[in-house]
XYZ file of N, CA, C and O in Angstrom:
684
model
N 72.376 118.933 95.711
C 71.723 117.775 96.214
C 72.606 117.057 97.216
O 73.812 117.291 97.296
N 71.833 115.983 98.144
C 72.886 115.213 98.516
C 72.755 113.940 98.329
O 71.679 113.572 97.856
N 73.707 113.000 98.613
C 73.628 111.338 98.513
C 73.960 111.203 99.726
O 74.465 111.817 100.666
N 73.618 110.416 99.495
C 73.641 109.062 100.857
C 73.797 107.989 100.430
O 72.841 107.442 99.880
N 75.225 107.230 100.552
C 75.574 106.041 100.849
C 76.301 105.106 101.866
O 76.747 105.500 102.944
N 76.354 104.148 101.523
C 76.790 103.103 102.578
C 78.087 103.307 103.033
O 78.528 102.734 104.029
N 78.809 104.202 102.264
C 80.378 104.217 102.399
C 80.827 105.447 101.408
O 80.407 105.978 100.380
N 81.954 105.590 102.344
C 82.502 107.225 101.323
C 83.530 106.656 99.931
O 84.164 105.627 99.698
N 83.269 107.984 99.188
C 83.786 107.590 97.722
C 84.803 108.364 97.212
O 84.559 109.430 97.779
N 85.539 108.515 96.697
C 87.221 109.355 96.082
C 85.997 110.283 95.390
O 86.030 111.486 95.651
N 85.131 109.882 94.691
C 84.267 111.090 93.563
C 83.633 112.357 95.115
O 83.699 113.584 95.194
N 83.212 111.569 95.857
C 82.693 113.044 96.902
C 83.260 113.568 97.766
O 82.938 114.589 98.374
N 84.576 112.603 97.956
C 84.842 113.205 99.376
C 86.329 113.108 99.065
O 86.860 112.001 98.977
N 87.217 114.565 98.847
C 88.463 114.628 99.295
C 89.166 114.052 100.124
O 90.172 113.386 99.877
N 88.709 114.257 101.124
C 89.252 114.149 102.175
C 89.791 112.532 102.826
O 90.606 112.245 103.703
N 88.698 111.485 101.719
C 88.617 110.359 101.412
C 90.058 110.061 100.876
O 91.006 109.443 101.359
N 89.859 110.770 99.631
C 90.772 110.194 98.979
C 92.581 110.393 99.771
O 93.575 109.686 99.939
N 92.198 111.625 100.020
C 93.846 111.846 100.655
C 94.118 111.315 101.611
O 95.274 111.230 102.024
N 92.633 110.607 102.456
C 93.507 109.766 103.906
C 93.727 108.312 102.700
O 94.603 107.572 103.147
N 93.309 107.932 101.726
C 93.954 106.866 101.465
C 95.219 106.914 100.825
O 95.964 105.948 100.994
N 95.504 107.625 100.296
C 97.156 108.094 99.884
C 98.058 108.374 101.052
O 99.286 108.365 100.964
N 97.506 108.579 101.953
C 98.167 108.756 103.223
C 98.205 107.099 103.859
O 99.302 106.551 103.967
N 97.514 106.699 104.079
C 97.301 105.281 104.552
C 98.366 104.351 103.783
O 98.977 103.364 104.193
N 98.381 104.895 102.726
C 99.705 103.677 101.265
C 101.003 103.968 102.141
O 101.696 103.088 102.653
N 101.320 105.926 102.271
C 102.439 106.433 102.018
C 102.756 105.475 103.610
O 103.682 104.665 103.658
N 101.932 105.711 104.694
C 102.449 105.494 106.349
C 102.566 103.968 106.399
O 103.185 103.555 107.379
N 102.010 102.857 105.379
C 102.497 101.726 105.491
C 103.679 101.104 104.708
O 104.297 100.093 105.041
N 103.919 101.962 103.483
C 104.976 101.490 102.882
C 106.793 102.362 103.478
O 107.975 102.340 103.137
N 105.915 103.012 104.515
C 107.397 103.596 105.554
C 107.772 103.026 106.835
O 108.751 103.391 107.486
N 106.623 101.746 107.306
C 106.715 100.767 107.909
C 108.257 99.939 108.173
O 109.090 99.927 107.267
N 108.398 99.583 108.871
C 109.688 98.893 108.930
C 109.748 97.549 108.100
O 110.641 97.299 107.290
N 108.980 96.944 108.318
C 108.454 95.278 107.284
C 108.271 95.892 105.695
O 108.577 95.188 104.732
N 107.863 96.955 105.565
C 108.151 97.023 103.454
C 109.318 98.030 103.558
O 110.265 97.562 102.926
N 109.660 99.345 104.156
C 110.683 100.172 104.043
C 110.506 100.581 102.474
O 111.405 100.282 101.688
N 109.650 101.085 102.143
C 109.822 101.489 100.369
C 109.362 103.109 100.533
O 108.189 103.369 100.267
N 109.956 103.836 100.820
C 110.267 105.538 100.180
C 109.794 105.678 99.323
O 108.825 106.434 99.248
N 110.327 104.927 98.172
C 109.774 105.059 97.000
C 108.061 105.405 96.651
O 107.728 106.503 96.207
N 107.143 104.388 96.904
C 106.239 104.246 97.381
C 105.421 105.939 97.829
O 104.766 106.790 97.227
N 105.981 105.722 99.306
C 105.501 107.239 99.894
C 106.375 108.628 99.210
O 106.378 109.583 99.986
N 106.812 108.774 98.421
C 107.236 109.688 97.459
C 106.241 109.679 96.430
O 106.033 110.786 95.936
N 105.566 108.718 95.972
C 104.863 108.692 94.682
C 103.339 108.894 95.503
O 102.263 109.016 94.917
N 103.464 108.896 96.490
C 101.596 109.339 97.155
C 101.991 110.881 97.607
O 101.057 111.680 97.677
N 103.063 111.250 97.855
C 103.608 112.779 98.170
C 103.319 113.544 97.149
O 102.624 114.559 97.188
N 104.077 112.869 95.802
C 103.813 113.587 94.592
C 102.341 113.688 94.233
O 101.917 114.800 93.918
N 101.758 112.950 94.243
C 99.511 112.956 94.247
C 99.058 113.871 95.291
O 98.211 114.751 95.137
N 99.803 113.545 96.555
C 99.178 114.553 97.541
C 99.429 116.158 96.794
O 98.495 116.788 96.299
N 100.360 116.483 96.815
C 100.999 117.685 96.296
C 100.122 118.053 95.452
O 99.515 119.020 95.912
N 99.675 117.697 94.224
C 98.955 118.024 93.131
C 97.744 117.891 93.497
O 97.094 118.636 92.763
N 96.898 117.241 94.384
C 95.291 117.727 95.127
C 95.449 118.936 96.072
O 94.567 119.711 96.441
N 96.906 118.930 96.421
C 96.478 120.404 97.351
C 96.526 121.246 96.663
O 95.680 122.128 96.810
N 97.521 121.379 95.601
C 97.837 123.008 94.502
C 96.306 122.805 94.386
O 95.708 123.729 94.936
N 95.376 121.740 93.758
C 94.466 122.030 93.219
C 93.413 122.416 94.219
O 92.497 122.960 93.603
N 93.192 122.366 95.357
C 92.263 122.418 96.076
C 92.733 124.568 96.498
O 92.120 125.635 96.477
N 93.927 124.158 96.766
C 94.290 125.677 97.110
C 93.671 126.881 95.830
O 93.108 127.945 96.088
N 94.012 126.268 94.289
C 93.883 127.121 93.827
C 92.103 127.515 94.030
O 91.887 128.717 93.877
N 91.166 126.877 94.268
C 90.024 126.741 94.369
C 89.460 127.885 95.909
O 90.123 128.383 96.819
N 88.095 127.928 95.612
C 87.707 128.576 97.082
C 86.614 127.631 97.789
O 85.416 127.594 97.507
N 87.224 126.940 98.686
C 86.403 125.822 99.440
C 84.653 125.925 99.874
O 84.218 126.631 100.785
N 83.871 125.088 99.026
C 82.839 125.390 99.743
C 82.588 126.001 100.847
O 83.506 125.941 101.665
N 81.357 126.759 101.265
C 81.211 126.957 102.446
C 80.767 126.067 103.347
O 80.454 124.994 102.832
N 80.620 126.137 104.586
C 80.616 125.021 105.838
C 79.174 125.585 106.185
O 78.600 124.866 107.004
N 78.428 126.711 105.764
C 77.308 126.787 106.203
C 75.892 127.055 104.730
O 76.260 127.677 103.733
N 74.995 126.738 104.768
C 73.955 126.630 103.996
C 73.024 127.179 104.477
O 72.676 126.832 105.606
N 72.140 128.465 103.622
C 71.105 129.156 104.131
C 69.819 129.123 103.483
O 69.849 128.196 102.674
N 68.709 129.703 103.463
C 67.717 129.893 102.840
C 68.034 131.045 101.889
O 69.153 131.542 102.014
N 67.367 131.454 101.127
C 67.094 132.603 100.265
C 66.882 133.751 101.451
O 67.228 134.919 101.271
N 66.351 133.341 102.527
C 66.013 134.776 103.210
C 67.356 135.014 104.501
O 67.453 135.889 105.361
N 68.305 133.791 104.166
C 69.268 133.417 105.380
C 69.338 132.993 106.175
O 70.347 132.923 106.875
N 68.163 132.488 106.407
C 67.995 131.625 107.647
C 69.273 129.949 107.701
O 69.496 129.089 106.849
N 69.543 130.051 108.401
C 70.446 128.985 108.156
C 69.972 127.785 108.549
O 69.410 127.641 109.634
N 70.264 126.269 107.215
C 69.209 125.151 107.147
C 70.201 123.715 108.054
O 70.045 122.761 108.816
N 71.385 124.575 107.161
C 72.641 122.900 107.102
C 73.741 123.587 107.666
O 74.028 124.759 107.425
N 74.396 122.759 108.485
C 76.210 122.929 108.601
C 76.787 121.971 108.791
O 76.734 121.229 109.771
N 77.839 121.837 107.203
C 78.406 120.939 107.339
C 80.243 121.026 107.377
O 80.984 121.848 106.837
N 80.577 119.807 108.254
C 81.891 120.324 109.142
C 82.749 119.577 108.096
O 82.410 118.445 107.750
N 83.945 120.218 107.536
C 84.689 120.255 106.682
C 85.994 120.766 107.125
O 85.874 121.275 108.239
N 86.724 120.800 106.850
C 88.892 121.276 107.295
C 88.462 122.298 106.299
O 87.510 122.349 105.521
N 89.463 123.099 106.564
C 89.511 123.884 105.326
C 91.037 123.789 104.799
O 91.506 122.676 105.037
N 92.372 125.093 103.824
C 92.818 124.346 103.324
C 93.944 124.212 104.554
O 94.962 123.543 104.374
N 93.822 124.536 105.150
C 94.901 124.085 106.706
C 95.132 122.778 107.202
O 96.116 122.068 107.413
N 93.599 122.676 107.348
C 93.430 121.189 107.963
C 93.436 120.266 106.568
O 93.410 119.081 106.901
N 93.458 120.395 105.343
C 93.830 119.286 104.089
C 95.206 119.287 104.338
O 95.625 118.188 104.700
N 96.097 120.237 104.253
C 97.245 120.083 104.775
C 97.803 119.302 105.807
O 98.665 118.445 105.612
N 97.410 119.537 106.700
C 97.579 118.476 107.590
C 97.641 116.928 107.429
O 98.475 116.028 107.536
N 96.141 117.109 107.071
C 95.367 115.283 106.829
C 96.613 114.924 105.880
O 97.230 113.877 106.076
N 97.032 115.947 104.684
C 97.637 114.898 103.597
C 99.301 114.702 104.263
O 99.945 113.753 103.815
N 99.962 115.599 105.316
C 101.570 115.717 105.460
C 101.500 115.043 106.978
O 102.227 114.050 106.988
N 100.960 115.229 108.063
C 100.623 115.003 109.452
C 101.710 113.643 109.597
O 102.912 113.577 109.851
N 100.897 112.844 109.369
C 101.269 111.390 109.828
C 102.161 111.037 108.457
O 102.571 109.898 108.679
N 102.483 111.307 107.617
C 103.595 110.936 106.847
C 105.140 111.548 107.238
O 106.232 111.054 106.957
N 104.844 112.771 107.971
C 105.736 113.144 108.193
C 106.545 112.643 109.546
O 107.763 112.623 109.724
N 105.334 112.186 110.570
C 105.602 111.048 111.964
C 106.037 110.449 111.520
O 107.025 110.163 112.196
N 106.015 109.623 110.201
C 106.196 108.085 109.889
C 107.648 108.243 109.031
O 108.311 107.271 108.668
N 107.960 109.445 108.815
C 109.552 109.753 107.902
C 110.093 109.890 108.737
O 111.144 109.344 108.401
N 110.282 110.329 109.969
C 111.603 110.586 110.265
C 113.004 109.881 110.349
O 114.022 110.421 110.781
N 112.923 108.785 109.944
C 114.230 108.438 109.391
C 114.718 108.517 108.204
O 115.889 108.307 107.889
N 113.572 108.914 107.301
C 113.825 108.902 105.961
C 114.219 109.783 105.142
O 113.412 109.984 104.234
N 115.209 110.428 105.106
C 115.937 111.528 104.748
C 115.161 112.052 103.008
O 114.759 113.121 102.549
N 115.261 110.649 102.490
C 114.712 111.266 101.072
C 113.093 111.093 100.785
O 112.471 110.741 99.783
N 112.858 111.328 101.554
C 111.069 111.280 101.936
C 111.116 112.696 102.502
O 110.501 113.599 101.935
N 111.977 112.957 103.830
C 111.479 114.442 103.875
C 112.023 115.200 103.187
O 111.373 116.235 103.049
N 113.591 115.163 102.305
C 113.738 116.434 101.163
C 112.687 116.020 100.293
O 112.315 117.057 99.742
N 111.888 114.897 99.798
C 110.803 115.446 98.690
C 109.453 115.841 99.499
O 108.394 116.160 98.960
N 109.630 115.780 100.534
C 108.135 116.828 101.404
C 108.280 118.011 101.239
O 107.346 118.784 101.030
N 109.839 118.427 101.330
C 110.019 119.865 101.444
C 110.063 120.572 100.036
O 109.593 121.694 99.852
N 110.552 119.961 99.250
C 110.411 119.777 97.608
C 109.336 120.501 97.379
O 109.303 121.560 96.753
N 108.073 119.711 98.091
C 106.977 119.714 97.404
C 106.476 120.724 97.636
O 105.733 121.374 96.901
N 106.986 121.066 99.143
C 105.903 122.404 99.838
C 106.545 123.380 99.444
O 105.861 124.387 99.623
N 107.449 123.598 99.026
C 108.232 124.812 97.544
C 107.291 124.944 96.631
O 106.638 125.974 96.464
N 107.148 123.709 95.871
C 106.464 123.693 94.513
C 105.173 123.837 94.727
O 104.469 124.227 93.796
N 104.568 123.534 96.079
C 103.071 123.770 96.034
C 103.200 125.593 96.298
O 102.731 126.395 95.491
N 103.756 125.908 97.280
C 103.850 127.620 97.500
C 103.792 128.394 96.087
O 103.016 129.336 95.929
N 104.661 127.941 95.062
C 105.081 128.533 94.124
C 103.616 128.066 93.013
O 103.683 128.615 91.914
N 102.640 127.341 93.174
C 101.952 127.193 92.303
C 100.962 127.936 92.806
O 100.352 128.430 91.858
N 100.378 128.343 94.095
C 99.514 129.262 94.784
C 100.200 130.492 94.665
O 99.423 131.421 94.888
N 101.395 130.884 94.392
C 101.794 132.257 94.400
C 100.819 133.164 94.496
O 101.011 134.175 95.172
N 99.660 132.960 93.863
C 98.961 134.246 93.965
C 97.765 134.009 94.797
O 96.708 134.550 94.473
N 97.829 133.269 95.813
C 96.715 132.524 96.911
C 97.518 132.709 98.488
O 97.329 131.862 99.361
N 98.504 134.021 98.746
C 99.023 133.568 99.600
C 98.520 133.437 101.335
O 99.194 133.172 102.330
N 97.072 133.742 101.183
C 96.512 132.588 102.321
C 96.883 131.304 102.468
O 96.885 130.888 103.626
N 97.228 130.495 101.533
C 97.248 129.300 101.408
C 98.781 128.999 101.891
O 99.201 127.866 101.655
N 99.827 130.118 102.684
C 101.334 129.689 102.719
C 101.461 129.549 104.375
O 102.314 128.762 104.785
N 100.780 130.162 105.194
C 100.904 129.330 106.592
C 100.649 128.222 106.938
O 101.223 127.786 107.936
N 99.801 127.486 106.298
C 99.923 126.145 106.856
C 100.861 125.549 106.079
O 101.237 124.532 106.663
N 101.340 125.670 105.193
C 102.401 124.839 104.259
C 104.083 125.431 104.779
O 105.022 124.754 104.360
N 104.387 126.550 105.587
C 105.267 127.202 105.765
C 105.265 126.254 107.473
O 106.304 125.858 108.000
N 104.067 126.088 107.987
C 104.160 125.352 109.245
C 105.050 124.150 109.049
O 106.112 123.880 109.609
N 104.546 123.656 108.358
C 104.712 121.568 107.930
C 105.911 122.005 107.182
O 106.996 121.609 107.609
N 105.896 122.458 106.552
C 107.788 122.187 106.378
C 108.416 122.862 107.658
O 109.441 122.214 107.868
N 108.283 124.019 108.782
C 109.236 123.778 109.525
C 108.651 123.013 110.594
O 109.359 123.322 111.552
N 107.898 122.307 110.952
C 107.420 120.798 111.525
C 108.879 119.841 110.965
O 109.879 119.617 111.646
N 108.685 119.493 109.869
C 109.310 118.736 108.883
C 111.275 119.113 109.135
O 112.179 118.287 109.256
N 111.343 120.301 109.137
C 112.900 120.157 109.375
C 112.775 120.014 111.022
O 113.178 118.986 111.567
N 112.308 120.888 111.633
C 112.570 120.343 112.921
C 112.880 118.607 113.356
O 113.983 118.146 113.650
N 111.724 117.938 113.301
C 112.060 117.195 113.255
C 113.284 116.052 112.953
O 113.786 115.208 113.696
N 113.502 116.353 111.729
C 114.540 116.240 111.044
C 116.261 116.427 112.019
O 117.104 115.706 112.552
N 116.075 117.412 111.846
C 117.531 117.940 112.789
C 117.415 117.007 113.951
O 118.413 116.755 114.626
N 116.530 116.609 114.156
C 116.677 116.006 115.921
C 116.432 114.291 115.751
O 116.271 113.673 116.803
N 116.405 113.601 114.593
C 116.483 112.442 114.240
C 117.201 111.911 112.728
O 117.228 110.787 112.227
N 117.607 112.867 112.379
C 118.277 112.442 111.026
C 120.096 112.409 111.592
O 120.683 113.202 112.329
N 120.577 111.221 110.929
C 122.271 111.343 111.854
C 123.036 111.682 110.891
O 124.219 111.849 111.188
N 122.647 111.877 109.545
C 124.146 112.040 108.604
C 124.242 113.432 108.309
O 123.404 114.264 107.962
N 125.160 113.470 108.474
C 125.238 115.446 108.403
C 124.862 116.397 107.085
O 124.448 117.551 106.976
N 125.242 115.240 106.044
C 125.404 115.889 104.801
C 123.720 115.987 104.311
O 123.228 116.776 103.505
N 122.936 114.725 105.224
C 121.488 114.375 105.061
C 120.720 115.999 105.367
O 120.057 116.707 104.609
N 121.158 116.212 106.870
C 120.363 116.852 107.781
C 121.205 118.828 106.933
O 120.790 119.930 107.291
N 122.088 118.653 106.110
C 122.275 120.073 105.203
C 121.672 120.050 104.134
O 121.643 121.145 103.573
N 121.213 119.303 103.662
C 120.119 119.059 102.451
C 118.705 119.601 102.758
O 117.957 120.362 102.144
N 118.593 118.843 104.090
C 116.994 119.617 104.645
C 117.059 120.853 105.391
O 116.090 121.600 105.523
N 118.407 121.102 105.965
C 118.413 122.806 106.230
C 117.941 123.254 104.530
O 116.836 123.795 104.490
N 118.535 123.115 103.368
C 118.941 123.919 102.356
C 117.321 123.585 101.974
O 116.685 124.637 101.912
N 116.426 122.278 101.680
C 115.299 122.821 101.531
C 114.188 123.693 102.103
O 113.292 124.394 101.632
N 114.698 123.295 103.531
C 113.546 124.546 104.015
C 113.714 126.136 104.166
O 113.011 127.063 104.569
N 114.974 125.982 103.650
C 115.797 127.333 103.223
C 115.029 127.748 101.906
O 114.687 128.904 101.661
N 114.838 126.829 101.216
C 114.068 126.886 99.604
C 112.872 127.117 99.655
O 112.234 127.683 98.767
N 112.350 126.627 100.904
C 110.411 126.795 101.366
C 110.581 128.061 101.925
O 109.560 128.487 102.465
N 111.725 128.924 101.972
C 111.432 130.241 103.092
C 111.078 131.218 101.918
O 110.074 131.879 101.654
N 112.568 131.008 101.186
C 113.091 131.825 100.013
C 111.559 131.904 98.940
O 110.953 132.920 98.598
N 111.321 130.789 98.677
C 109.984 130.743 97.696
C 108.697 131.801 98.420
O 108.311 132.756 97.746
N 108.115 131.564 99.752
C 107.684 132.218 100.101
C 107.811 134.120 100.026
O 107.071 134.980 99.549
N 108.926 134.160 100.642
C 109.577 135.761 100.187
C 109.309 135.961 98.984
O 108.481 136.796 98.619
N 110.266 134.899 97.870
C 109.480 135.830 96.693
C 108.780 136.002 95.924
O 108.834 136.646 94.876
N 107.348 134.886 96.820
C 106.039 135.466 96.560
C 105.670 136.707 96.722
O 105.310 137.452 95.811
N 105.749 137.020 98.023
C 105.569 137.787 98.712
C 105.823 139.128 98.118
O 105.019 140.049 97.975
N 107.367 139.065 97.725
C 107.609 140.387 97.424
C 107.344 140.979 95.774
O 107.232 142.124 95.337
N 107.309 139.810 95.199
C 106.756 140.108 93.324
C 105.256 139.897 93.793
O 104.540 139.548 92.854
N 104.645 140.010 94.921
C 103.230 139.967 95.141
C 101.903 139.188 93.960
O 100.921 139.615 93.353
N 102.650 137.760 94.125
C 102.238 136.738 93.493
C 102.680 136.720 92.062
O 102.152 135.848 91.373
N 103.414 137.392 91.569
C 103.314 137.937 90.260
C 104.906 137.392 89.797
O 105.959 137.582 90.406
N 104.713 136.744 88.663
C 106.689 136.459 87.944
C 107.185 137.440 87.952
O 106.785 138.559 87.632
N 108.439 136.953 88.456
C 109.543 138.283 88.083
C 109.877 138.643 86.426
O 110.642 139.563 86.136
């Protein structure tokens, strides 16, 4: 079925909900609140709607008849573009924040490693973390900061590989 209302809701629309966790994380990295904290704890929520959306197989974007004729198309991201929506602009809005992007990169470990066996789901997350160190290297000034985020996205490579090579499967 569908609804129709006046305004979108966290119950129908994903995509809802994660631009508002995104909206918390990019104002509390603001210069006037400066709270990390904050956008770490909408990182950690983001993280856990994407494992969950990844582990899932996204509606389809098109709707047919019984005989195929096609009725509806409706325009949706798929899990690339959730990726995005939920890391995009948090990650614009970190770059000074050293412990905002080791727990981005954190996360996109722990999300890889919970899709292990979805590994469609590791190019766009393998993108945004090296988005995420790039960045990094070219605005982070403390050295010991900017070897922490080499060593996590070293951890986002490594996790990937050994998906890859136990072919989703525990060692």
């Amino acid at each position: 079925g569908v609804i129709i209302g006046s305004s979108r809701t966290a119950e129908q629309d994903i995509e809802f909900s994660i631009s508002q966790l995104v909206e918390i994380a990019v104002r509390s990295l603001s210069p006037s609140l400066n709270d990390p904290f904050t956008a770490i704890s909408c990182l950690d929520r983001l993280s856990e709607a994407l494992v969950h959306l990844g582990r899932r197989d996204l509606p389809r974007t098109q709707r047919c008849e019984v005989d195929g004729e096609l009725r509806l198309l409706v325009d949706r991201p798929d899990f690339a573009g959730m990726v995005a929506l939920a890391f995009d602009q948090i990650r614009q809005n970190a770059r000074s924040k050293p412990a905002v992007i080791i727990r981005m990169l954190e996360l996109i470990a722990t999300i890889i490693n919970s899709l292990r066996h979805r590994p469609v789901c590791f190019d766009p997350l393998v993108n945004q973390a090296r988005m995420i160190a790039v960045s990094a290297q070219n605005t982070i000034e403390e050295r010991s900061d900017r070897a922490t985020i080499v060593e996590r996205y070293a951890a986002v490579l490594e996790q990937v590989e050994r998906c890859q090579t136990n072919g989703g499967h525990d060692p």
